[in-house]
Amino acid sequence: QVQLLESGGGSVQSGGSLRLSCAASGFTFNRNCMGWFRQAPGKEREGVGNINKDGSITYSDSVEGRFTISQDNAKNIVYLQMNSLNFEDTAMYYCAAEVARDPCLGDYAAGRGLDYWGQGTQVTVST
């Protein structure tokens, strides 16, 4: 059974950092595509960054240079390191994945067409 579990959210002051984790079971991140997404109250879900099939990583313009995605294959965990957080980063953060697709077909800008989602972890940035 495929499951994704996010952790690491919390409250932080503007300028601070957090590291989110996405732990997978039932499949291996190493051979699949995954992404991080966020949704703030009253706003559409948006992609934060994603790992492509070839292992390359893409970031949204809003987080480029501040957020970093990394992968621990031994633990089957993907991390989202978030630095220089600001109020606009406040949202529920989700990880999601496509499993056993080649090529990957998901829309990683809007979070459509992905097979599996975690339950989310809340990030709140105060000014």
CSV table of N, CA, C and O in Angstrom, one decimal:
chain,number,residue,atom,x,y,z
A,1,GLN,N,0.8,-1.2,0.0
A,1,GLN,CA,0.0,0.0,0.0
A,1,GLN,C,0.9,1.2,0.0
A,1,GLN,O,1.8,1.4,0.8
A,2,VAL,N,0.6,2.1,-0.9
A,2,VAL,CA,1.4,3.3,-1.1
A,2,VAL,C,0.9,4.4,-0.1
A,2,VAL,O,-0.3,4.7,0.0
A,3,GLN,N,1.9,4.9,0.7
A,3,GLN,CA,1.5,6.0,1.6
A,3,GLN,C,2.6,7.0,1.6
A,3,GLN,O,3.8,6.7,1.4
A,4,LEU,N,2.2,8.3,1.8
A,4,LEU,CA,3.1,9.4,2.0
A,4,LEU,C,2.8,10.1,3.3
A,4,LEU,O,1.6,10.3,3.6
A,5,LEU,N,3.8,10.4,4.0
A,5,LEU,CA,3.6,11.1,5.3
A,5,LEU,C,4.6,12.3,5.5
A,5,LEU,O,5.8,12.1,5.5
A,6,GLU,N,4.0,13.5,5.5
A,6,GLU,CA,4.8,14.7,5.7
A,6,GLU,C,4.9,14.9,7.2
A,6,GLU,O,4.1,14.6,8.0
A,7,SER,N,6.0,15.6,7.5
A,7,SER,CA,6.3,16.0,8.9
A,7,SER,C,7.2,17.2,8.9
A,7,SER,O,7.8,17.5,7.8
A,8,GLY,N,7.3,17.9,10.0
A,8,GLY,CA,8.3,19.0,10.1
A,8,GLY,C,7.7,20.4,10.1
A,8,GLY,O,8.4,21.4,10.2
A,9,GLY,N,6.4,20.5,9.8
A,9,GLY,CA,5.8,21.8,9.8
A,9,GLY,C,5.8,22.4,11.2
A,9,GLY,O,6.1,21.8,12.2
A,10,GLY,N,5.4,23.7,11.2
A,10,GLY,CA,5.4,24.4,12.5
A,10,GLY,C,5.3,25.9,12.3
A,10,GLY,O,5.0,26.4,11.2
A,11,SER,N,5.5,26.6,13.4
A,11,SER,CA,5.4,28.1,13.3
A,11,SER,C,6.8,28.6,13.4
A,11,SER,O,7.6,28.2,14.2
A,12,VAL,N,7.1,29.6,12.6
A,12,VAL,CA,8.4,30.2,12.6
A,12,VAL,C,8.3,31.7,12.3
A,12,VAL,O,7.3,32.1,11.6
A,13,GLN,N,9.2,32.5,12.7
A,13,GLN,CA,9.2,33.9,12.4
A,13,GLN,C,9.8,34.2,11.0
A,13,GLN,O,10.6,33.4,10.5
A,14,SER,N,9.4,35.3,10.5
A,14,SER,CA,9.9,35.7,9.2
A,14,SER,C,11.4,35.7,9.1
A,14,SER,O,12.0,36.2,10.1
A,15,GLY,N,11.9,35.1,8.1
A,15,GLY,CA,13.4,35.0,8.0
A,15,GLY,C,13.9,33.7,8.5
A,15,GLY,O,15.1,33.3,8.3
A,16,GLY,N,13.1,32.9,9.1
A,16,GLY,CA,13.5,31.6,9.7
A,16,GLY,C,13.5,30.5,8.7
A,16,GLY,O,13.3,30.7,7.5
A,17,SER,N,13.8,29.3,9.2
A,17,SER,CA,13.9,28.1,8.4
A,17,SER,C,13.1,26.9,9.0
A,17,SER,O,12.9,26.9,10.2
A,18,LEU,N,12.7,26.1,8.1
A,18,LEU,CA,12.1,24.8,8.5
A,18,LEU,C,12.5,23.7,7.5
A,18,LEU,O,12.8,24.1,6.3
A,19,ARG,N,12.5,22.5,7.9
A,19,ARG,CA,12.8,21.4,7.0
A,19,ARG,C,11.6,20.4,7.1
A,19,ARG,O,11.3,19.9,8.2
A,20,LEU,N,11.0,20.2,6.0
A,20,LEU,CA,9.9,19.3,5.9
A,20,LEU,C,10.4,18.0,5.4
A,20,LEU,O,11.3,17.9,4.6
A,21,SER,N,9.7,16.9,5.8
A,21,SER,CA,10.1,15.5,5.4
A,21,SER,C,8.9,14.9,4.8
A,21,SER,O,7.8,15.1,5.2
A,22,CYS,N,9.1,14.1,3.7
A,22,CYS,CA,8.1,13.3,3.1
A,22,CYS,C,8.6,11.9,3.1
A,22,CYS,O,9.5,11.5,2.3
A,23,ALA,N,8.0,11.0,3.9
A,23,ALA,CA,8.4,9.6,4.0
A,23,ALA,C,7.5,8.8,3.2
A,23,ALA,O,6.2,8.9,3.3
A,24,ALA,N,8.0,7.9,2.4
A,24,ALA,CA,7.2,7.1,1.5
A,24,ALA,C,7.2,5.6,2.0
A,24,ALA,O,8.3,5.1,2.4
A,25,SER,N,6.1,4.9,1.8
A,25,SER,CA,6.1,3.5,2.0
A,25,SER,C,5.3,2.9,0.8
A,25,SER,O,4.4,3.5,0.2
A,26,GLY,N,5.6,1.7,0.4
A,26,GLY,CA,4.9,1.0,-0.7
A,26,GLY,C,5.5,1.3,-2.0
A,26,GLY,O,5.0,0.7,-3.0
A,27,PHE,N,6.4,2.2,-2.1
A,27,PHE,CA,7.1,2.4,-3.4
A,27,PHE,C,8.4,3.1,-3.1
A,27,PHE,O,8.7,3.6,-2.0
A,28,THR,N,9.2,3.3,-4.1
A,28,THR,CA,10.6,3.9,-3.9
A,28,THR,C,10.6,5.2,-4.7
A,28,THR,O,10.3,5.3,-5.9
A,29,PHE,N,11.0,6.3,-3.9
A,29,PHE,CA,11.1,7.6,-4.6
A,29,PHE,C,12.1,7.5,-5.7
A,29,PHE,O,11.9,8.2,-6.7
A,30,ASN,N,13.1,6.7,-5.6
A,30,ASN,CA,14.2,6.8,-6.5
A,30,ASN,C,13.9,6.6,-8.0
A,30,ASN,O,14.5,7.0,-8.9
A,31,ARG,N,12.8,5.9,-8.3
A,31,ARG,CA,12.4,5.6,-9.6
A,31,ARG,C,11.1,6.2,-10.1
A,31,ARG,O,10.5,5.9,-11.1
A,32,ASN,N,10.7,7.2,-9.3
A,32,ASN,CA,9.4,7.8,-9.6
A,32,ASN,C,9.5,9.4,-9.5
A,32,ASN,O,10.5,9.9,-8.9
A,33,CYS,N,8.5,10.0,-9.9
A,33,CYS,CA,8.5,11.5,-9.9
A,33,CYS,C,7.7,11.9,-8.6
A,33,CYS,O,6.7,11.3,-8.3
A,34,MET,N,8.1,13.0,-8.0
A,34,MET,CA,7.3,13.5,-6.9
A,34,MET,C,7.4,15.0,-6.8
A,34,MET,O,8.3,15.6,-7.4
A,35,GLY,N,6.6,15.6,-6.0
A,35,GLY,CA,6.6,17.0,-5.9
A,35,GLY,C,6.1,17.5,-4.5
A,35,GLY,O,5.5,16.8,-3.8
A,36,TRP,N,6.5,18.7,-4.2
A,36,TRP,CA,6.0,19.4,-3.0
A,36,TRP,C,5.0,20.5,-3.5
A,36,TRP,O,5.3,21.2,-4.5
A,37,PHE,N,3.9,20.6,-2.8
A,37,PHE,CA,2.9,21.6,-3.1
A,37,PHE,C,2.5,22.3,-1.9
A,37,PHE,O,2.7,21.8,-0.7
A,38,ARG,N,1.8,23.4,-2.0
A,38,ARG,CA,1.3,24.1,-0.9
A,38,ARG,C,-0.1,24.8,-1.3
A,38,ARG,O,-0.3,25.1,-2.4
A,39,GLN,N,-0.9,25.0,-0.2
A,39,GLN,CA,-2.1,25.6,-0.4
A,39,GLN,C,-2.4,26.5,0.8
A,39,GLN,O,-2.5,26.0,1.9
A,40,ALA,N,-2.6,27.8,0.5
A,40,ALA,CA,-2.9,28.7,1.6
A,40,ALA,C,-4.4,28.9,1.6
A,40,ALA,O,-5.1,28.7,0.5
A,41,PRO,N,-5.0,29.3,2.7
A,41,PRO,CA,-6.5,29.5,2.7
A,41,PRO,C,-6.9,30.5,1.7
A,41,PRO,O,-6.4,31.6,1.5
A,42,GLY,N,-7.9,30.1,0.9
A,42,GLY,CA,-8.5,31.0,-0.1
A,42,GLY,C,-7.7,31.0,-1.4
A,42,GLY,O,-8.1,31.8,-2.3
A,43,LYS,N,-6.7,30.2,-1.5
A,43,LYS,CA,-5.8,30.3,-2.7
A,43,LYS,C,-5.8,28.9,-3.3
A,43,LYS,O,-6.1,27.9,-2.7
A,44,GLU,N,-5.4,28.9,-4.6
A,44,GLU,CA,-5.3,27.7,-5.3
A,44,GLU,C,-4.0,26.9,-4.9
A,44,GLU,O,-3.0,27.6,-4.4
A,45,ARG,N,-4.0,25.6,-5.0
A,45,ARG,CA,-2.8,24.8,-4.7
A,45,ARG,C,-1.8,25.2,-5.8
A,45,ARG,O,-2.1,25.4,-6.9
A,46,GLU,N,-0.5,25.2,-5.3
A,46,GLU,CA,0.5,25.6,-6.2
A,46,GLU,C,1.7,24.6,-6.0
A,46,GLU,O,2.0,24.2,-4.9
A,47,GLY,N,2.5,24.4,-7.0
A,47,GLY,CA,3.7,23.6,-6.9
A,47,GLY,C,4.8,24.4,-6.3
A,47,GLY,O,4.9,25.6,-6.6
A,48,VAL,N,5.6,23.8,-5.5
A,48,VAL,CA,6.8,24.4,-4.9
A,48,VAL,C,8.0,23.9,-5.6
A,48,VAL,O,8.9,24.7,-5.9
A,49,GLY,N,8.1,22.6,-5.8
A,49,GLY,CA,9.2,22.1,-6.5
A,49,GLY,C,9.0,20.6,-6.7
A,49,GLY,O,8.1,20.0,-6.1
A,50,ASN,N,9.7,20.0,-7.7
A,50,ASN,CA,9.5,18.6,-7.9
A,50,ASN,C,10.8,17.9,-8.4
A,50,ASN,O,11.7,18.6,-9.0
A,51,ILE,N,10.8,16.6,-8.2
A,51,ILE,CA,11.9,15.8,-8.7
A,51,ILE,C,11.4,15.1,-9.9
A,51,ILE,O,10.4,14.4,-9.9
A,52,ASN,N,12.2,15.3,-11.0
A,52,ASN,CA,11.8,14.7,-12.3
A,52,ASN,C,12.3,13.2,-12.4
A,52,ASN,O,13.1,12.8,-11.6
A,53,LYS,N,11.9,12.6,-13.4
A,53,LYS,CA,12.3,11.1,-13.6
A,53,LYS,C,13.8,10.9,-13.7
A,53,LYS,O,14.3,9.9,-13.2
A,54,ASP,N,14.4,11.9,-14.3
A,54,ASP,CA,15.9,11.8,-14.4
A,54,ASP,C,16.7,12.3,-13.2
A,54,ASP,O,17.9,12.3,-13.2
A,55,GLY,N,15.9,12.6,-12.1
A,55,GLY,CA,16.5,13.1,-10.9
A,55,GLY,C,16.8,14.6,-10.8
A,55,GLY,O,17.2,15.1,-9.8
A,56,SER,N,16.5,15.3,-11.9
A,56,SER,CA,16.7,16.7,-11.9
A,56,SER,C,15.5,17.3,-11.0
A,56,SER,O,14.5,16.7,-10.8
A,57,ILE,N,15.8,18.5,-10.5
A,57,ILE,CA,14.8,19.2,-9.6
A,57,ILE,C,14.4,20.5,-10.2
A,57,ILE,O,15.3,21.3,-10.7
A,58,THR,N,13.2,20.8,-10.2
A,58,THR,CA,12.6,22.1,-10.7
A,58,THR,C,11.9,22.8,-9.5
A,58,THR,O,11.3,22.2,-8.7
A,59,TYR,N,12.1,24.1,-9.4
A,59,TYR,CA,11.5,24.9,-8.4
A,59,TYR,C,10.6,26.0,-9.0
A,59,TYR,O,10.8,26.4,-10.1
A,60,SER,N,9.6,26.3,-8.3
A,60,SER,CA,8.8,27.4,-8.7
A,60,SER,C,9.6,28.7,-8.5
A,60,SER,O,10.5,28.8,-7.7
A,61,ASP,N,9.2,29.8,-9.3
A,61,ASP,CA,9.9,31.0,-9.2
A,61,ASP,C,9.8,31.6,-7.8
A,61,ASP,O,10.7,32.3,-7.3
A,62,SER,N,8.7,31.4,-7.1
A,62,SER,CA,8.5,32.0,-5.8
A,62,SER,C,9.4,31.5,-4.7
A,62,SER,O,9.6,32.1,-3.7
A,63,VAL,N,10.0,30.3,-4.9
A,63,VAL,CA,10.8,29.7,-3.9
A,63,VAL,C,12.2,29.5,-4.4
A,63,VAL,O,13.1,29.1,-3.6
A,64,GLU,N,12.5,29.7,-5.6
A,64,GLU,CA,13.8,29.5,-6.2
A,64,GLU,C,14.9,30.3,-5.4
A,64,GLU,O,14.7,31.4,-5.1
A,65,GLY,N,15.9,29.6,-5.0
A,65,GLY,CA,17.0,30.2,-4.2
A,65,GLY,C,16.8,30.2,-2.7
A,65,GLY,O,17.7,30.5,-2.0
A,66,ARG,N,15.5,29.9,-2.3
A,66,ARG,CA,15.3,29.8,-0.9
A,66,ARG,C,15.0,28.4,-0.4
A,66,ARG,O,15.3,28.0,0.7
A,67,PHE,N,14.3,27.6,-1.2
A,67,PHE,CA,13.9,26.3,-0.9
A,67,PHE,C,14.8,25.3,-1.6
A,67,PHE,O,15.2,25.5,-2.8
A,68,THR,N,15.1,24.1,-1.0
A,68,THR,CA,15.9,23.1,-1.6
A,68,THR,C,15.3,21.7,-1.3
A,68,THR,O,15.0,21.4,-0.2
A,69,ILE,N,15.1,21.0,-2.4
A,69,ILE,CA,14.6,19.6,-2.3
A,69,ILE,C,15.8,18.6,-2.3
A,69,ILE,O,16.7,18.8,-3.2
A,70,SER,N,15.8,17.7,-1.4
A,70,SER,CA,16.9,16.7,-1.4
A,70,SER,C,16.2,15.3,-1.1
A,70,SER,O,15.1,15.2,-0.7
A,71,GLN,N,17.0,14.3,-1.4
A,71,GLN,CA,16.4,12.9,-1.4
A,71,GLN,C,17.4,12.0,-0.7
A,71,GLN,O,18.6,12.0,-1.0
A,72,ASP,N,16.9,11.2,0.3
A,72,ASP,CA,17.7,10.2,1.0
A,72,ASP,C,17.1,8.9,0.5
A,72,ASP,O,16.1,8.4,1.0
A,73,ASN,N,17.8,8.3,-0.4
A,73,ASN,CA,17.3,7.0,-1.0
A,73,ASN,C,17.3,5.9,0.1
A,73,ASN,O,16.5,5.0,0.0
A,74,ALA,N,18.3,5.9,0.9
A,74,ALA,CA,18.4,4.8,1.9
A,74,ALA,C,17.2,4.8,2.9
A,74,ALA,O,16.7,3.8,3.3
A,75,LYS,N,16.7,6.0,3.2
A,75,LYS,CA,15.6,6.1,4.1
A,75,LYS,C,14.2,6.3,3.3
A,75,LYS,O,13.2,6.3,3.9
A,76,ASN,N,14.3,6.5,2.0
A,76,ASN,CA,13.1,6.7,1.2
A,76,ASN,C,12.4,7.9,1.7
A,76,ASN,O,11.1,7.9,1.8
A,77,ILE,N,13.1,9.0,1.9
A,77,ILE,CA,12.5,10.3,2.4
A,77,ILE,C,13.0,11.4,1.4
A,77,ILE,O,14.2,11.4,1.0
A,78,VAL,N,12.1,12.3,1.1
A,78,VAL,CA,12.4,13.5,0.4
A,78,VAL,C,12.2,14.7,1.3
A,78,VAL,O,11.2,14.8,2.0
A,79,TYR,N,13.2,15.6,1.3
A,79,TYR,CA,13.2,16.7,2.2
A,79,TYR,C,12.9,18.0,1.4
A,79,TYR,O,13.2,18.1,0.3
A,80,LEU,N,12.3,19.0,2.1
A,80,LEU,CA,12.1,20.3,1.6
A,80,LEU,C,12.7,21.3,2.6
A,80,LEU,O,12.1,21.5,3.7
A,81,GLN,N,13.9,21.7,2.4
A,81,GLN,CA,14.5,22.7,3.2
A,81,GLN,C,14.1,24.1,2.8
A,81,GLN,O,14.2,24.5,1.7
A,82,MET,N,13.5,24.8,3.8
A,82,MET,CA,12.9,26.1,3.5
A,82,MET,C,13.7,27.2,4.3
A,82,MET,O,13.6,27.1,5.5
A,83,ASN,N,14.3,28.1,3.6
A,83,ASN,CA,15.1,29.2,4.3
A,83,ASN,C,14.5,30.5,3.9
A,83,ASN,O,13.7,30.6,2.9
A,84,SER,N,14.8,31.5,4.6
A,84,SER,CA,14.3,32.9,4.4
A,84,SER,C,12.8,32.9,4.2
A,84,SER,O,12.3,33.5,3.3
A,85,LEU,N,12.1,32.2,5.1
A,85,LEU,CA,10.7,32.2,5.0
A,85,LEU,C,10.0,33.5,5.3
A,85,LEU,O,10.5,34.3,6.0
A,86,ASN,N,8.9,33.7,4.5
A,86,ASN,CA,8.2,35.0,4.7
A,86,ASN,C,6.7,34.6,4.9
A,86,ASN,O,6.3,33.5,4.7
A,87,PHE,N,5.9,35.7,5.2
A,87,PHE,CA,4.5,35.5,5.5
A,87,PHE,C,3.8,34.8,4.3
A,87,PHE,O,2.9,33.9,4.6
A,88,GLU,N,4.2,35.1,3.1
A,88,GLU,CA,3.5,34.5,1.9
A,88,GLU,C,3.8,33.0,1.8
A,88,GLU,O,3.2,32.3,1.0
A,89,ASP,N,4.7,32.4,2.6
A,89,ASP,CA,5.0,31.0,2.5
A,89,ASP,C,4.1,30.2,3.5
A,89,ASP,O,4.1,29.0,3.5
A,90,THR,N,3.2,30.9,4.2
A,90,THR,CA,2.3,30.3,5.1
A,90,THR,C,1.3,29.5,4.3
A,90,THR,O,0.6,30.0,3.4
A,91,ALA,N,1.2,28.2,4.6
A,91,ALA,CA,0.3,27.3,3.9
A,91,ALA,C,0.4,25.9,4.4
A,91,ALA,O,1.2,25.6,5.3
A,92,MET,N,-0.5,25.1,4.0
A,92,MET,CA,-0.4,23.6,4.2
A,92,MET,C,0.4,23.1,3.1
A,92,MET,O,0.2,23.4,1.9
A,93,TYR,N,1.4,22.3,3.5
A,93,TYR,CA,2.4,21.8,2.5
A,93,TYR,C,2.1,20.3,2.4
A,93,TYR,O,2.0,19.5,3.3
A,94,TYR,N,2.1,19.8,1.1
A,94,TYR,CA,1.9,18.5,0.8
A,94,TYR,C,3.0,17.9,-0.1
A,94,TYR,O,3.6,18.6,-0.9
A,95,CYS,N,3.2,16.6,0.0
A,95,CYS,CA,4.0,15.9,-1.0
A,95,CYS,C,3.1,15.0,-1.7
A,95,CYS,O,2.1,14.5,-1.2
A,96,ALA,N,3.5,14.7,-3.0
A,96,ALA,CA,2.7,13.8,-3.8
A,96,ALA,C,3.6,13.2,-4.8
A,96,ALA,O,4.7,13.7,-5.1
A,97,ALA,N,3.1,12.0,-5.3
A,97,ALA,CA,4.0,11.3,-6.2
A,97,ALA,C,3.2,10.6,-7.3
A,97,ALA,O,2.0,10.3,-7.1
A,98,GLU,N,3.9,10.3,-8.4
A,98,GLU,CA,3.4,9.4,-9.4
A,98,GLU,C,4.2,8.1,-9.3
A,98,GLU,O,5.4,8.2,-9.1
A,99,VAL,N,3.5,7.0,-9.4
A,99,VAL,CA,4.2,5.8,-9.2
A,99,VAL,C,4.1,4.9,-10.5
A,99,VAL,O,3.1,4.8,-11.1
A,100,ALA,N,5.3,4.5,-10.9
A,100,ALA,CA,5.4,3.5,-12.1
A,100,ALA,C,4.9,4.1,-13.4
A,100,ALA,O,4.3,3.4,-14.2
A,101,ARG,N,5.2,5.4,-13.6
A,101,ARG,CA,4.8,6.0,-14.9
A,101,ARG,C,6.1,6.4,-15.6
A,101,ARG,O,7.0,7.0,-15.0
A,102,ASP,N,6.1,6.2,-16.9
A,102,ASP,CA,7.3,6.6,-17.6
A,102,ASP,C,6.8,7.0,-19.0
A,102,ASP,O,6.5,6.1,-19.8
A,103,PRO,N,6.8,8.2,-19.4
A,103,PRO,CA,7.2,9.3,-18.6
A,103,PRO,C,6.2,9.8,-17.5
A,103,PRO,O,5.1,9.3,-17.6
A,104,CYS,N,6.6,10.6,-16.6
A,104,CYS,CA,5.7,11.2,-15.7
A,104,CYS,C,4.8,12.2,-16.4
A,104,CYS,O,5.2,12.9,-17.2
A,105,LEU,N,3.5,12.2,-16.0
A,105,LEU,CA,2.5,13.0,-16.7
A,105,LEU,C,1.9,14.1,-15.8
A,105,LEU,O,1.0,14.8,-16.3
A,106,GLY,N,2.2,14.1,-14.6
A,106,GLY,CA,1.6,15.1,-13.7
A,106,GLY,C,1.8,16.5,-14.0
A,106,GLY,O,2.9,16.9,-14.6
A,107,ASP,N,0.9,17.4,-13.6
A,107,ASP,CA,1.1,18.8,-13.7
A,107,ASP,C,1.6,19.3,-12.4
A,107,ASP,O,0.9,19.4,-11.4
A,108,TYR,N,2.9,19.6,-12.3
A,108,TYR,CA,3.6,19.9,-11.1
A,108,TYR,C,3.5,21.4,-10.7
A,108,TYR,O,3.9,21.8,-9.7
A,109,ALA,N,2.9,22.1,-11.6
A,109,ALA,CA,2.6,23.5,-11.3
A,109,ALA,C,1.3,23.7,-10.4
A,109,ALA,O,1.3,24.5,-9.5
A,110,ALA,N,0.4,22.8,-10.8
A,110,ALA,CA,-0.9,22.9,-10.1
A,110,ALA,C,-1.3,21.7,-9.3
A,110,ALA,O,-2.2,21.7,-8.5
A,111,GLY,N,-0.4,20.6,-9.4
A,111,GLY,CA,-0.7,19.4,-8.6
A,111,GLY,C,-1.8,18.6,-9.1
A,111,GLY,O,-2.6,18.0,-8.3
A,112,ARG,N,-1.9,18.5,-10.4
A,112,ARG,CA,-2.9,17.6,-11.0
A,112,ARG,C,-2.3,16.4,-11.6
A,112,ARG,O,-1.2,16.4,-12.1
A,113,GLY,N,-3.1,15.3,-11.5
A,113,GLY,CA,-2.7,14.0,-12.1
A,113,GLY,C,-1.6,13.2,-11.4
A,113,GLY,O,-1.0,12.3,-12.0
A,114,LEU,N,-1.5,13.5,-10.1
A,114,LEU,CA,-0.6,12.7,-9.3
A,114,LEU,C,-1.4,11.6,-8.5
A,114,LEU,O,-2.5,11.9,-8.1
A,115,ASP,N,-0.7,10.5,-8.4
A,115,ASP,CA,-1.5,9.4,-7.8
A,115,ASP,C,-1.7,9.4,-6.3
A,115,ASP,O,-2.8,9.0,-5.8
A,116,TYR,N,-0.7,9.8,-5.6
A,116,TYR,CA,-0.7,9.7,-4.2
A,116,TYR,C,-0.3,11.0,-3.5
A,116,TYR,O,0.6,11.7,-3.9
A,117,TRP,N,-1.0,11.3,-2.4
A,117,TRP,CA,-0.8,12.5,-1.6
A,117,TRP,C,-0.7,12.2,-0.2
A,117,TRP,O,-1.3,11.3,0.4
A,118,GLY,N,0.1,13.0,0.5
A,118,GLY,CA,0.2,12.9,2.0
A,118,GLY,C,-0.9,13.7,2.6
A,118,GLY,O,-1.7,14.4,1.9
A,119,GLN,N,-1.0,13.7,3.9
A,119,GLN,CA,-2.1,14.4,4.6
A,119,GLN,C,-1.8,15.9,4.8
A,119,GLN,O,-2.7,16.7,5.1
A,120,GLY,N,-0.5,16.3,4.6
A,120,GLY,CA,-0.1,17.7,4.7
A,120,GLY,C,0.5,18.0,6.1
A,120,GLY,O,0.2,17.4,7.1
A,121,THR,N,1.3,19.1,6.1
A,121,THR,CA,1.8,19.6,7.3
A,121,THR,C,1.8,21.1,7.2
A,121,THR,O,2.1,21.7,6.2
A,122,GLN,N,1.3,21.8,8.3
A,122,GLN,CA,1.1,23.2,8.3
A,122,GLN,C,2.4,24.0,8.6
A,122,GLN,O,3.1,23.7,9.5
A,123,VAL,N,2.6,25.0,7.8
A,123,VAL,CA,3.7,25.9,8.0
A,123,VAL,C,3.1,27.3,8.2
A,123,VAL,O,2.4,27.8,7.3
A,124,THR,N,3.4,27.9,9.3
A,124,THR,CA,2.9,29.3,9.6
A,124,THR,C,4.1,30.2,9.8
A,124,THR,O,4.9,29.9,10.7
A,125,VAL,N,4.2,31.3,9.1
A,125,VAL,CA,5.3,32.2,9.2
A,125,VAL,C,4.7,33.5,9.7
A,125,VAL,O,3.8,34.1,9.1
A,126,SER,N,5.2,34.0,10.8
A,126,SER,CA,4.7,35.2,11.4
A,126,SER,C,5.7,36.3,11.1
A,126,SER,O,6.9,36.2,11.0
A,127,THR,N,5.1,37.5,11.0
A,127,THR,CA,6.0,38.7,10.7
A,127,THR,C,6.6,39.3,12.0
A,127,THR,O,6.2,39.0,13.1
